mmCIF file of C-alpha atoms in Angstrom:
data_model
loop_
_atom_site.group_PDB
_atom_site.id
_atom_site.type_symbol
_atom_site.label_atom_id
_atom_site.label_comp_id
_atom_site.label_asym_id
_atom_site.label_seq_id
_atom_site.Cartn_x
_atom_site.Cartn_y
_atom_site.Cartn_z
ATOM 1 C CA MET A 235 -18.896 -1.811 17.522
ATOM 2 C CA THR A 236 -20.163 -1.464 14.429
ATOM 3 C CA GLU A 237 -21.742 -4.839 12.942
ATOM 4 C CA ILE A 238 -20.747 -5.462 9.258
ATOM 5 C CA ALA A 239 -21.231 -8.092 6.762
ATOM 6 C CA LEU A 240 -18.536 -10.112 6.102
ATOM 7 C CA PRO A 241 -17.480 -11.703 3.025
ATOM 8 C CA ASP A 242 -15.460 -15.108 2.504
ATOM 9 C CA LEU A 243 -12.206 -14.453 4.073
ATOM 10 C CA THR A 244 -10.416 -17.623 2.299
ATOM 11 C CA LEU A 245 -11.435 -15.866 -1.089
ATOM 12 C CA LEU A 246 -10.071 -12.597 0.173
ATOM 13 C CA ASN A 247 -6.780 -14.429 1.207
ATOM 14 C CA ILE A 248 -6.566 -16.167 -2.045
ATOM 15 C CA LEU A 249 -7.106 -12.822 -3.689
ATOM 16 C CA LEU A 250 -4.372 -11.081 -2.020
ATOM 17 C CA GLY A 251 -1.792 -14.167 -2.619
ATOM 18 C CA LEU A 252 -2.384 -13.955 -6.141
ATOM 19 C CA MET A 253 -1.861 -10.797 -6.344
ATOM 20 C CA MET A 254 1.080 -10.608 -5.076
ATOM 21 C CA PHE A 255 2.119 -13.462 -7.008
ATOM 22 C CA GLY A 256 1.423 -11.862 -10.123
ATOM 23 C CA VAL A 257 3.707 -8.630 -9.028
ATOM 24 C CA ALA A 258 6.766 -11.440 -7.701
ATOM 25 C CA LEU A 259 6.404 -12.809 -11.416
ATOM 26 C CA THR A 260 8.563 -10.062 -12.840
ATOM 27 C CA LEU A 261 10.869 -9.319 -9.688
ATOM 28 C CA ARG A 262 14.265 -10.562 -9.763
ATOM 29 C CA PRO A 263 17.214 -10.642 -7.430
ATOM 30 C CA ALA A 264 18.546 -7.580 -8.814
ATOM 31 C CA ASP A 265 15.430 -5.524 -7.666
ATOM 32 C CA PHE A 266 17.060 -6.391 -4.165
ATOM 33 C CA VAL A 267 20.505 -5.481 -4.898
ATOM 34 C CA ARG A 268 19.693 -2.217 -6.645
ATOM 35 C CA ILE A 269 18.938 -0.908 -3.061
ATOM 36 C CA VAL A 270 22.493 -1.858 -1.760
ATOM 37 C CA LYS A 271 23.885 -0.275 -5.106
ATOM 38 C CA ALA A 272 22.461 2.841 -5.301
ATOM 39 C CA PRO A 273 20.615 3.152 -1.741
ATOM 40 C CA LYS A 274 19.523 6.368 -1.589
ATOM 41 C CA ALA A 275 16.053 6.790 -2.955
ATOM 42 C CA PRO A 276 14.728 3.528 -2.065
ATOM 43 C CA ALA A 277 16.136 3.677 1.600
ATOM 44 C CA ALA A 278 14.863 7.051 2.060
ATOM 45 C CA GLY A 279 11.286 5.960 0.326
ATOM 46 C CA LEU A 280 11.335 2.767 3.147
ATOM 47 C CA VAL A 281 12.144 5.588 6.041
ATOM 48 C CA ALA A 282 9.237 7.287 4.727
ATOM 49 C CA GLN A 283 6.711 4.633 4.607
ATOM 50 C CA PHE A 284 7.603 2.722 7.594
ATOM 51 C CA VAL A 285 8.703 5.247 10.036
ATOM 52 C CA LEU A 286 7.453 8.724 8.998
ATOM 53 C CA LEU A 287 3.824 7.729 7.741
ATOM 54 C CA PRO A 288 2.749 5.020 10.397
ATOM 55 C CA ALA A 289 4.135 8.205 13.363
ATOM 56 C CA GLY A 290 2.237 10.732 11.607
ATOM 57 C CA THR A 291 -0.657 8.991 11.232
ATOM 58 C CA CYS A 292 -0.577 7.951 14.786
ATOM 59 C CA LEU A 293 -0.234 11.750 15.566
ATOM 60 C CA ALA A 294 -3.107 12.854 13.205
ATOM 61 C CA ALA A 295 -5.435 9.863 14.454
ATOM 62 C CA TRP A 296 -5.008 11.530 17.584
ATOM 63 C CA LEU A 297 -5.660 15.307 17.090
ATOM 64 C CA LEU A 298 -8.430 14.820 14.642
ATOM 65 C CA PRO A 299 -11.845 14.688 15.873
ATOM 66 C CA VAL A 300 -12.616 10.853 14.316
ATOM 67 C CA SER A 301 -13.930 7.484 16.219
ATOM 68 C CA ALA A 302 -11.572 5.238 17.556
ATOM 69 C CA GLU A 303 -12.427 3.011 14.860
ATOM 70 C CA VAL A 304 -11.801 5.516 11.952
ATOM 71 C CA ALA A 305 -8.353 6.152 13.816
ATOM 72 C CA LEU A 306 -7.459 2.351 13.891
ATOM 73 C CA GLY A 307 -8.433 1.798 10.358
ATOM 74 C CA MET A 308 -5.893 4.723 9.382
ATOM 75 C CA MET A 309 -2.901 3.154 11.471
ATOM 76 C CA LEU A 310 -3.948 0.452 9.691
ATOM 77 C CA VAL A 311 -3.325 1.096 6.220
ATOM 78 C CA ALA A 312 -0.182 3.071 7.283
ATOM 79 C CA ALA A 313 1.177 -0.182 8.197
ATOM 80 C CA CYS A 314 0.894 -1.825 5.239
ATOM 81 C CA PRO A 315 3.592 -1.962 2.357
ATOM 82 C CA GLY A 316 3.393 -0.103 -0.673
ATOM 83 C CA GLY A 317 0.717 -1.188 -3.209
ATOM 84 C CA SER A 318 1.977 -2.823 -6.584
ATOM 85 C CA PHE A 319 0.329 -0.480 -8.810
ATOM 86 C CA SER A 320 2.715 1.974 -7.806
ATOM 87 C CA ASN A 321 4.992 0.540 -10.438
ATOM 88 C CA ILE A 322 2.614 1.279 -13.200
ATOM 89 C CA LEU A 323 1.685 4.401 -12.140
ATOM 90 C CA THR A 324 5.535 5.645 -11.832
ATOM 91 C CA TRP A 325 5.988 4.380 -15.445
ATOM 92 C CA LEU A 326 3.167 6.473 -16.212
ATOM 93 C CA ALA A 327 4.699 9.800 -14.461
ATOM 94 C CA ARG A 328 7.824 9.337 -16.015
ATOM 95 C CA GLY A 329 9.453 8.106 -12.613
ATOM 96 C CA ASN A 330 12.661 6.194 -12.299
ATOM 97 C CA VAL A 331 10.390 2.469 -12.430
ATOM 98 C CA ALA A 332 13.541 0.634 -11.127
ATOM 99 C CA VAL A 333 13.424 2.614 -7.561
ATOM 100 C CA SER A 334 9.826 2.269 -7.650
ATOM 101 C CA VAL A 335 10.132 -1.754 -8.019
ATOM 102 C CA SER A 336 13.081 -2.158 -5.401
ATOM 103 C CA MET A 337 11.001 -0.351 -2.790
ATOM 104 C CA THR A 338 7.996 -2.679 -3.715
ATOM 105 C CA ALA A 339 9.953 -6.018 -3.335
ATOM 106 C CA VAL A 340 11.793 -4.756 -0.376
ATOM 107 C CA SER A 341 8.933 -2.901 1.416
ATOM 108 C CA SER A 342 6.560 -5.912 0.727
ATOM 109 C CA LEU A 343 9.438 -8.246 2.092
ATOM 110 C CA ALA A 344 10.401 -5.751 5.285
ATOM 111 C CA ALA A 345 6.461 -5.435 5.935
ATOM 112 C CA THR A 346 5.987 -9.544 7.126
ATOM 113 C CA VAL A 347 7.788 -8.058 10.427
ATOM 114 C CA LEU A 348 7.318 -4.404 9.948
ATOM 115 C CA THR A 349 3.382 -4.164 9.514
ATOM 116 C CA PRO A 350 2.464 -6.281 12.470
ATOM 117 C CA LEU A 351 5.104 -4.283 14.606
ATOM 118 C CA ASN A 352 3.879 -0.695 13.660
ATOM 119 C CA PHE A 353 0.457 -1.477 13.683
ATOM 120 C CA ALA A 354 0.680 -2.942 17.356
ATOM 121 C CA LEU A 355 2.601 -0.632 18.344
ATOM 122 C CA TYR A 356 1.079 2.927 17.131
ATOM 123 C CA GLY A 357 -2.377 1.129 17.858
ATOM 124 C CA THR A 358 -1.118 0.816 21.375
ATOM 125 C CA LEU A 359 0.412 4.176 21.978
ATOM 126 C CA ASN A 360 -2.751 6.100 20.841
ATOM 127 C CA PRO A 361 -4.721 6.887 23.361
ATOM 128 C CA ARG A 362 -7.826 7.190 20.961
ATOM 129 C CA THR A 363 -7.483 3.311 19.818
ATOM 130 C CA ARG A 364 -5.723 1.857 23.019
ATOM 131 C CA ASP A 365 -8.538 0.461 24.417
ATOM 132 C CA LEU A 366 -9.639 -0.828 21.216
ATOM 133 C CA MET A 367 -6.398 -2.782 20.851
ATOM 134 C CA THR A 368 -7.275 -4.550 24.368
ATOM 135 C CA ASP A 369 -10.427 -5.238 23.640
ATOM 136 C CA ILE A 370 -9.835 -7.218 20.111
ATOM 137 C CA SER A 371 -6.799 -9.094 21.977
ATOM 138 C CA LEU A 372 -4.506 -8.759 18.748
ATOM 139 C CA ASP A 373 -2.432 -12.049 18.616
ATOM 140 C CA ARG A 374 0.664 -10.485 16.902
ATOM 141 C CA VAL A 375 1.852 -14.222 16.194
ATOM 142 C CA ASP A 376 -1.098 -15.133 14.327
ATOM 143 C CA LEU A 377 -0.994 -11.614 12.429
ATOM 144 C CA LEU A 378 2.801 -12.527 11.859
ATOM 145 C CA LEU A 379 1.761 -15.911 10.186
ATOM 146 C CA LEU A 380 -1.213 -13.864 8.251
ATOM 147 C CA VAL A 381 1.362 -11.531 6.578
ATOM 148 C CA LEU A 382 3.874 -14.063 5.656
ATOM 149 C CA LEU A 383 1.186 -16.263 4.257
ATOM 150 C CA VAL A 384 -0.359 -13.565 1.935
ATOM 151 C CA LEU A 385 2.744 -11.511 1.031
ATOM 152 C CA ALA A 386 5.975 -13.432 1.733
ATOM 153 C CA LEU A 387 4.785 -16.840 0.518
ATOM 154 C CA PRO A 388 3.201 -15.617 -2.928
ATOM 155 C CA MET A 389 6.181 -13.691 -3.614
ATOM 156 C CA ALA A 390 8.629 -16.009 -3.163
ATOM 157 C CA LEU A 391 6.698 -18.457 -5.283
ATOM 158 C CA GLY A 392 6.456 -15.778 -8.087
ATOM 159 C CA MET A 393 9.830 -15.141 -7.970
ATOM 160 C CA LEU A 394 10.718 -18.683 -8.219
ATOM 161 C CA VAL A 395 7.878 -19.248 -11.353
ATOM 162 C CA GLY A 396 9.363 -16.024 -12.788
ATOM 163 C CA GLY A 397 12.703 -17.140 -12.718
ATOM 164 C CA ARG A 398 12.154 -20.499 -14.475
ATOM 165 C CA PHE A 399 9.726 -19.135 -16.731
ATOM 166 C CA PRO A 400 10.296 -15.709 -18.088
ATOM 167 C CA GLY A 401 8.637 -15.862 -21.267
ATOM 168 C CA PHE A 402 5.711 -17.039 -19.019
ATOM 169 C CA ALA A 403 6.122 -13.992 -16.802
ATOM 170 C CA ALA A 404 6.253 -11.391 -19.614
ATOM 171 C CA ARG A 405 3.690 -12.523 -21.557
ATOM 172 C CA SER A 406 1.254 -12.436 -18.244
ATOM 173 C CA GLU A 407 2.589 -9.138 -16.527
ATOM 174 C CA LYS A 408 0.073 -6.913 -17.798
ATOM 175 C CA PRO A 409 -3.320 -9.050 -17.903
ATOM 176 C CA TRP A 410 -2.276 -10.303 -14.048
ATOM 177 C CA ARG A 411 -1.967 -6.755 -13.141
ATOM 178 C CA ILE A 412 -5.031 -5.517 -14.708
ATOM 179 C CA GLY A 413 -7.422 -8.766 -13.732
ATOM 180 C CA SER A 414 -6.018 -8.341 -9.997
ATOM 181 C CA MET A 415 -7.271 -4.786 -9.966
ATOM 182 C CA LEU A 416 -10.420 -5.246 -11.443
ATOM 183 C CA VAL A 417 -10.887 -8.635 -8.930
ATOM 184 C CA PHE A 418 -9.821 -6.393 -6.284
ATOM 185 C CA LEU A 419 -12.498 -3.609 -6.806
ATOM 186 C CA ALA A 420 -15.250 -5.969 -7.591
ATOM 187 C CA PHE A 421 -14.535 -7.123 -4.124
ATOM 188 C CA VAL A 422 -14.443 -3.775 -2.640
ATOM 189 C CA ALA A 423 -17.603 -3.040 -4.870
ATOM 190 C CA ILE A 424 -19.325 -6.189 -3.028
ATOM 191 C CA ALA A 425 -17.947 -5.447 0.482
ATOM 192 C CA PHE A 426 -19.262 -1.525 0.113
ATOM 193 C CA GLY A 427 -22.583 -3.247 -1.569
ATOM 194 C CA ASN A 428 -23.241 -5.679 1.389
ATOM 195 C CA ASN A 429 -22.831 -2.770 4.219
ATOM 196 C CA LEU A 430 -24.452 0.061 1.745
ATOM 197 C CA GLU A 431 -26.361 1.532 5.003
ATOM 198 C CA LEU A 432 -23.251 1.750 7.058
ATOM 199 C CA PHE A 433 -21.573 3.203 4.055
ATOM 200 C CA LEU A 434 -23.719 5.695 3.173
ATOM 201 C CA ASP A 435 -24.481 6.824 7.160
ATOM 202 C CA GLN A 436 -20.386 7.145 7.735
ATOM 203 C CA ILE A 437 -19.156 8.247 4.168
ATOM 204 C CA GLY A 438 -19.148 12.260 5.785
ATOM 205 C CA THR A 439 -16.530 11.251 8.249
ATOM 206 C CA PHE A 440 -13.785 8.748 6.469
ATOM 207 C CA PHE A 441 -14.043 10.378 2.963
ATOM 208 C CA TRP A 442 -12.062 13.222 3.859
ATOM 209 C CA VAL A 443 -10.117 11.614 6.595
ATOM 210 C CA VAL A 444 -8.865 8.892 3.619
ATOM 211 C CA VAL A 445 -8.511 11.983 1.263
ATOM 212 C CA GLY A 446 -6.264 13.736 3.703
ATOM 213 C CA HIS A 447 -4.301 10.839 4.971
ATOM 214 C CA ASN A 448 -3.584 9.983 1.209
ATOM 215 C CA ALA A 449 -2.334 13.552 0.748
ATOM 216 C CA LEU A 450 -0.013 13.456 4.180
ATOM 217 C CA ALA A 451 1.340 9.914 1.980
ATOM 218 C CA LEU A 452 2.012 11.689 -0.897
ATOM 219 C CA LEU A 453 3.247 14.860 0.771
ATOM 220 C CA LEU A 454 5.903 12.949 2.605
ATOM 221 C CA GLY A 455 7.305 10.879 -0.285
ATOM 222 C CA GLN A 456 7.814 14.627 -2.228
ATOM 223 C CA LEU A 457 9.104 16.190 0.707
ATOM 224 C CA ILE A 458 11.708 13.503 1.607
ATOM 225 C CA GLY A 459 12.761 13.454 -2.051
ATOM 226 C CA ARG A 460 13.052 17.202 -2.104
ATOM 227 C CA GLY A 461 15.050 17.384 0.752
ATOM 228 C CA LEU A 462 17.710 14.947 -0.278
ATOM 229 C CA ARG A 463 17.843 16.431 -3.476
ATOM 230 C CA MET A 464 16.716 13.493 -5.300
ATOM 231 C CA PRO A 465 16.532 13.521 -8.876
ATOM 232 C CA VAL A 466 12.900 14.282 -10.530
ATOM 233 C CA SER A 467 12.364 11.127 -11.588
ATOM 234 C CA ASP A 468 13.184 9.389 -8.110
ATOM 235 C CA ARG A 469 11.218 11.885 -6.220
ATOM 236 C CA ARG A 470 8.264 10.727 -8.567
ATOM 237 C CA ALA A 471 8.974 7.051 -8.120
ATOM 238 C CA VAL A 472 9.264 7.717 -3.710
ATOM 239 C CA THR A 473 6.245 10.063 -3.961
ATOM 240 C CA LEU A 474 3.608 7.350 -5.907
ATOM 241 C CA GLU A 475 5.084 4.426 -3.451
ATOM 242 C CA VAL A 476 4.573 5.892 -0.317
ATOM 243 C CA GLY A 477 1.074 7.267 -1.238
ATOM 244 C CA ILE A 478 -0.173 3.577 -3.077
ATOM 245 C CA GLN A 479 -0.885 1.424 -0.008
ATOM 246 C CA ASN A 480 -1.836 -2.187 -0.167
ATOM 247 C CA SER A 481 -4.700 -1.525 1.574
ATOM 248 C CA GLY A 482 -5.805 -5.078 0.041
ATOM 249 C CA LEU A 483 -3.229 -6.486 2.887
ATOM 250 C CA GLY A 484 -5.422 -4.163 5.072
ATOM 251 C CA LEU A 485 -8.603 -5.293 4.599
ATOM 252 C CA VAL A 486 -7.513 -8.994 5.078
ATOM 253 C CA ILE A 487 -6.007 -7.818 8.715
ATOM 254 C CA ALA A 488 -9.394 -5.913 9.062
ATOM 255 C CA PHE A 489 -11.482 -9.260 8.245
ATOM 256 C CA THR A 490 -9.409 -11.693 10.136
ATOM 257 C CA PHE A 491 -8.723 -9.879 13.567
ATOM 258 C CA PHE A 492 -11.665 -7.471 13.950
ATOM 259 C CA PRO A 493 -14.440 -7.874 11.719
ATOM 260 C CA GLU A 494 -16.719 -6.329 14.291
ATOM 261 C CA LEU A 495 -15.408 -2.829 13.696
ATOM 262 C CA GLY A 496 -16.878 -1.562 10.355
ATOM 263 C CA GLY A 497 -15.133 1.710 10.689
ATOM 264 C CA VAL A 498 -11.509 -0.060 9.916
ATOM 265 C CA LEU A 499 -13.006 -1.753 7.013
ATOM 266 C CA LEU A 500 -14.525 1.158 5.377
ATOM 267 C CA VAL A 501 -11.597 3.381 5.896
ATOM 268 C CA ALA A 502 -9.088 0.363 4.351
ATOM 269 C CA ALA A 503 -11.557 -0.275 1.498
ATOM 270 C CA PHE A 504 -11.881 3.310 0.516
ATOM 271 C CA TRP A 505 -8.085 3.653 0.744
ATOM 272 C CA GLY A 506 -8.093 0.997 -2.001
ATOM 273 C CA VAL A 507 -10.261 3.007 -4.336
ATOM 274 C CA TRP A 508 -8.906 6.559 -3.354
ATOM 275 C CA HIS A 509 -5.207 6.192 -4.086
ATOM 276 C CA LEU A 510 -6.016 4.679 -7.494
ATOM 277 C CA VAL A 511 -7.685 7.827 -8.116
ATOM 278 C CA SER A 512 -5.360 10.386 -6.731
ATOM 279 C CA GLY A 513 -2.100 8.317 -7.966
ATOM 280 C CA LEU A 514 -3.626 8.539 -11.761
ATOM 281 C CA THR A 515 -4.722 11.834 -11.543
ATOM 282 C CA LEU A 516 -0.907 12.873 -10.109
ATOM 283 C CA ALA A 517 0.616 10.726 -12.570
ATOM 284 C CA GLN A 518 -0.863 12.232 -15.828
ATOM 285 C CA VAL A 519 -0.080 15.556 -14.412
ATOM 286 C CA TRP A 520 3.439 14.621 -14.085
ATOM 287 C CA SER A 521 3.469 12.576 -17.613
ATOM 288 C CA ARG A 522 2.822 16.122 -19.231
ATOM 289 C CA ARG A 523 5.961 17.672 -17.408
ATOM 290 C CA PRO A 524 9.324 16.454 -19.037
ATOM 291 C CA LEU A 525 12.162 15.471 -17.207
ATOM 292 C CA PRO A 526 15.506 17.526 -16.777
ATOM 293 C CA ALA A 527 18.007 16.305 -19.297
ATOM 294 C CA ASP A 528 20.286 14.896 -16.872
ATOM 295 C CA ASP A 529 17.964 12.881 -14.939
ATOM 296 C CA PRO A 530 19.112 9.363 -14.460
ATOM 297 C CA VAL A 531 16.217 7.855 -16.307
ATOM 298 C CA HIS A 532 17.729 9.360 -19.484
ATOM 299 C CA ARG A 533 20.904 8.081 -19.064
ATOM 300 C CA ASP A 534 19.878 4.429 -17.915
ATOM 301 C CA PRO A 535 16.637 3.609 -19.880
ATOM 302 C CA VAL A 536 17.462 -0.030 -19.123
ATOM 303 C CA GLY A 537 17.751 0.081 -15.717
ATOM 304 C CA ALA A 538 14.670 2.058 -15.574
ATOM 305 C CA ARG A 539 12.631 -0.895 -16.982
#
């Protein structure tokens, strides 16, 4: 196991909670109801995110010649819900933002149960990581409580504040998102800086693993969209939602429960950087490709937000 320098866990928890609070400021009950009214795209995306991606990651981590720590880091990221920046990237990509927002809302809520469940399940099923899961003696109840604390509670408070003070929510949305991204990237930079020697030693291993893993997530989102013959704007939303993971939650879990596993931390931290690079690149490519005239985004510009 690799020794790694630790940041302040309380600060990291607060930062993630604040990020989720900012995301939830603009969420409304209608974002959850929308899935009931038009379930195809969001439901398919959630299946890709919480079923196909964790299962595919478990298989890939078993087959690839990677260390147990890197494999466990892959499965930790795959167990996390979609990241909040997927909504912005979907908008930039001319995707269906209503689908993206709905998926972010429901996946963050579902993650309070599915993230601990998927991580414990696939981490134990994979023979490469089974011994690590035994060694760290992961307390599933504590993991569930942590996810509730940094996801569910800030989301509930954010929706409450946003509902009562819509003007404040509208004015603060953009600065909050930009600030959250900058703070998170700064925290990742500090984590890498404190462990520069380990980062340089392991970069040849985890760099291509993260790039390939992220490509797998994006591909799964695109394939399920095409397989179900979704409109182009819906496919873009689902693809970006599955490919942009809440790696901040992965960092919190890694720092809290197994801080001695440096490979897990490096995978989660680098995911937080790389998925923004790949997501922005894909969004820019799609932004230059006009949507078909009969796409639902054209028919329902208000619903697309």
